[in-house]
Amino acid sequence: MAAQFGRRLRKGAATTAVAAVAVAALSASQAPGVNDHGRQTAADATPSPEASASDGSATGNSPYYTDLPPLKSPNPSPSTGPGPGGTGATEAGIPATVLDAYKKAETTLREAKPGCNLPWQLLAAIGRVESGQARGGQVRADGTTIKPILGPQLDGNGFALIKDTDDGAYDGNSSYDQAVGPMQFIPSTWAWAGRDGNGDGKKDPNNIYDAALAAGHYLCRNNWDLSQQDDLDRAILSYNQSREYLNLVMRWLEYYRKGTHEVPDGTGTLPGNRSDDGAGASPTPTTPGSTPGTTPPGSPTPGPDRPKPGKPGKPGGGTPAPKPPTTPPGTPSTPPTTTPTPTDTVDHLEDAGTAKLTAMAGDTFGKRISTRAETEAGKAVAKVRVRFTIVGDTDTTFTGGESVATVATNSSGVAVAPALQAGEKTGAVTVRATVVGRAVPGLDYKATVTERAADTLARTDDAALTCAPGGEFATQVEVKATYNGAVADGVAATATLITSADDATANDKGPYFKDADGKTVRTLTGLKTDAKGLLKLPKLYADDTTGNFLLRITTAGGATLTVELAVAAAETSSPSASASPSA
């Protein structure tokens, strides 16, 4: 079990104001502008009005380090300086294993989701803000942190209220969730976003390779292009829903883009300030024998009546006598944990008018799943997180390539899942809706993926298809397939030299194709149209039989085209009249 993530202090307007002032101060001291690649600096990166996160976040909006990068540009080469807890030029140094994990994640995402354009420096910026680069690189050779890193329990006491979703499997807490690992994922997010980044067959949030790859996939969902500022804003805000967080991550992103270097594991610098106003507080590694929500034996216990380090105590001097914690002004007298949350009131899920879900392989489903959370009396419940999970053996995903999506219900109690993207496997697909943090029966939706189809076939040219007996047709047959007027790509097709218009069996004479061994074949199967809907057949040959013949091409979906072929001997000119004998 793990020690609690420092002391839990309630956030207030003052904390937000301090963070905002700090960011503003740095903005003023570092001239805004565009760097040599034309990229906006953080000072110019004002989030667009429509840039907003979903009601969920990777971290559950847990506290994070608020230390700003140095004003001086990073030193691109290693330099001697203070170790853990130090500042200055060493801020640019990233522990070797941690840096390797970020770069490997970028390489993997470049292949898996090239349109995302994920820079490893973004992972470094988030890793710095979330855990101080795994607490200065306190990791083993395989990337696993020497001790698990945990955030505070999200019990609503100054933080979000997220009741346990994993039976303590990741965070050791069976009452409330806690952010876990160097990238600080909450268990409910890790359950679907987790990845195996070091190839050991496990998805461990406390492994920097796994966590960095998971963070990359998380930031690349929803078809976001991180080279575009609006999408970059949305991605960062989805990690933690705070404008201060966005500005801070952007500052570190630009700092690392200007230069960084590798330092030995365990020698990285440690931040000193945190967003919940806990100076020096940090995601803490677990201590043997401790449990979440407790302080290790012999450690000073921070609390509302204990002066903060470096700050004066209460007037009158001395140490005040211990007493129960007082409630900060403006905090309800009733503990948040005793007040029913919207999730507590959910009795069941109901379908909210989802239409029939059918799509052709490779297409996006035109309809989306809608689920309504209701009380026992049938009243809609807003602000409840509904998890949609694609189950079974299928390659159908949600748009963005994920198989799980979490969406909060709106004011009408309805959660609308992201659009489904049909894979190539045809047949039934099941999507299960469940309530996050509430053990109520799930609701299954059935979707159907049909094979790619075409409803029209047409030749791409009108050249005559003729050949002399025993010869080779000069023109290859090429057709274009469409469906409802749009290009029909990847559609299966069959080409057969048929006996007659009324007899679709293969002819035993006349034109023919050749197989790989040069043998005669008159039926071709396994054909598919290309990305432009085009299908070009192999060369045709003729035996010694003359006459007119038919080639029939059919596709999935019922499109059919019959093409006429002619095999005829070359015409010979009639002999010229003989000359008259001379008189």
PDB file of N, CA and C in Angstrom, residues 3 18 72 86 187 235 245 301 305 352 391 539-540:
ATOM      1  N   ALA A   3       1.960   5.440   0.453  1.00  0.00           N
ATOM      2  CA  ALA A   3       1.789   6.657   1.228  1.00  0.00           C
ATOM      3  C   ALA A   3       0.983   7.654   0.415  1.00  0.00           C
ATOM      4  N   VAL A  18      -2.636  32.467  -8.051  1.00  0.00           N
ATOM      5  CA  VAL A  18      -1.178  32.419  -7.952  1.00  0.00           C
ATOM      6  C   VAL A  18      -0.578  31.759  -9.184  1.00  0.00           C
ATOM      7  N   LYS A  72      16.289  31.156 -18.668  1.00  0.00           N
ATOM      8  CA  LYS A  72      17.397  30.944 -19.574  1.00  0.00           C
ATOM      9  C   LYS A  72      17.149  29.714 -20.432  1.00  0.00           C
ATOM     10  N   GLY A  86      17.844  20.001  -7.379  1.00  0.00           N
ATOM     11  CA  GLY A  86      18.597  21.143  -7.861  1.00  0.00           C
ATOM     12  C   GLY A  86      17.839  21.918  -8.905  1.00  0.00           C
ATOM     13  N   PRO A 187      -7.022   4.893 -12.492  1.00  0.00           N
ATOM     14  CA  PRO A 187      -7.267   3.505 -12.893  1.00  0.00           C
ATOM     15  C   PRO A 187      -8.321   3.336 -13.977  1.00  0.00           C
ATOM     16  N   ALA A 235      -5.948  18.285 -26.722  1.00  0.00           N
ATOM     17  CA  ALA A 235      -5.298  17.088 -26.196  1.00  0.00           C
ATOM     18  C   ALA A 235      -4.751  17.325 -24.790  1.00  0.00           C
ATOM     19  N   TYR A 245      -2.886  24.482 -16.319  1.00  0.00           N
ATOM     20  CA  TYR A 245      -2.155  23.272 -16.688  1.00  0.00           C
ATOM     21  C   TYR A 245      -1.724  23.341 -18.150  1.00  0.00           C
ATOM     22  N   THR A 301       3.265  15.178  10.315  1.00  0.00           N
ATOM     23  CA  THR A 301       1.959  15.131   9.682  1.00  0.00           C
ATOM     24  C   THR A 301       1.506  16.532   9.338  1.00  0.00           C
ATOM     25  N   ASP A 305      -3.316  23.211  10.741  1.00  0.00           N
ATOM     26  CA  ASP A 305      -2.783  23.996  11.844  1.00  0.00           C
ATOM     27  C   ASP A 305      -1.262  23.966  11.900  1.00  0.00           C
ATOM     28  N   ALA A 352     -31.252   5.497 -25.497  1.00  0.00           N
ATOM     29  CA  ALA A 352     -31.807   6.836 -25.723  1.00  0.00           C
ATOM     30  C   ALA A 352     -32.107   7.054 -27.205  1.00  0.00           C
ATOM     31  N   VAL A 391     -16.635  -5.040 -27.381  1.00  0.00           N
ATOM     32  CA  VAL A 391     -16.233  -6.357 -26.899  1.00  0.00           C
ATOM     33  C   VAL A 391     -16.253  -7.364 -28.036  1.00  0.00           C
ATOM     34  N   LYS A 539      -3.990  -9.692 -68.717  1.00  0.00           N
ATOM     35  CA  LYS A 539      -4.112  -9.782 -70.171  1.00  0.00           C
ATOM     36  C   LYS A 539      -5.000 -10.959 -70.574  1.00  0.00           C
ATOM     37  N   LEU A 540      -5.705 -10.771 -71.692  1.00  0.00           N
ATOM     38  CA  LEU A 540      -6.544 -11.824 -72.259  1.00  0.00           C
ATOM     39  C   LEU A 540      -5.864 -12.396 -73.507  1.00  0.00           C
TER      40      LEU A 540
END
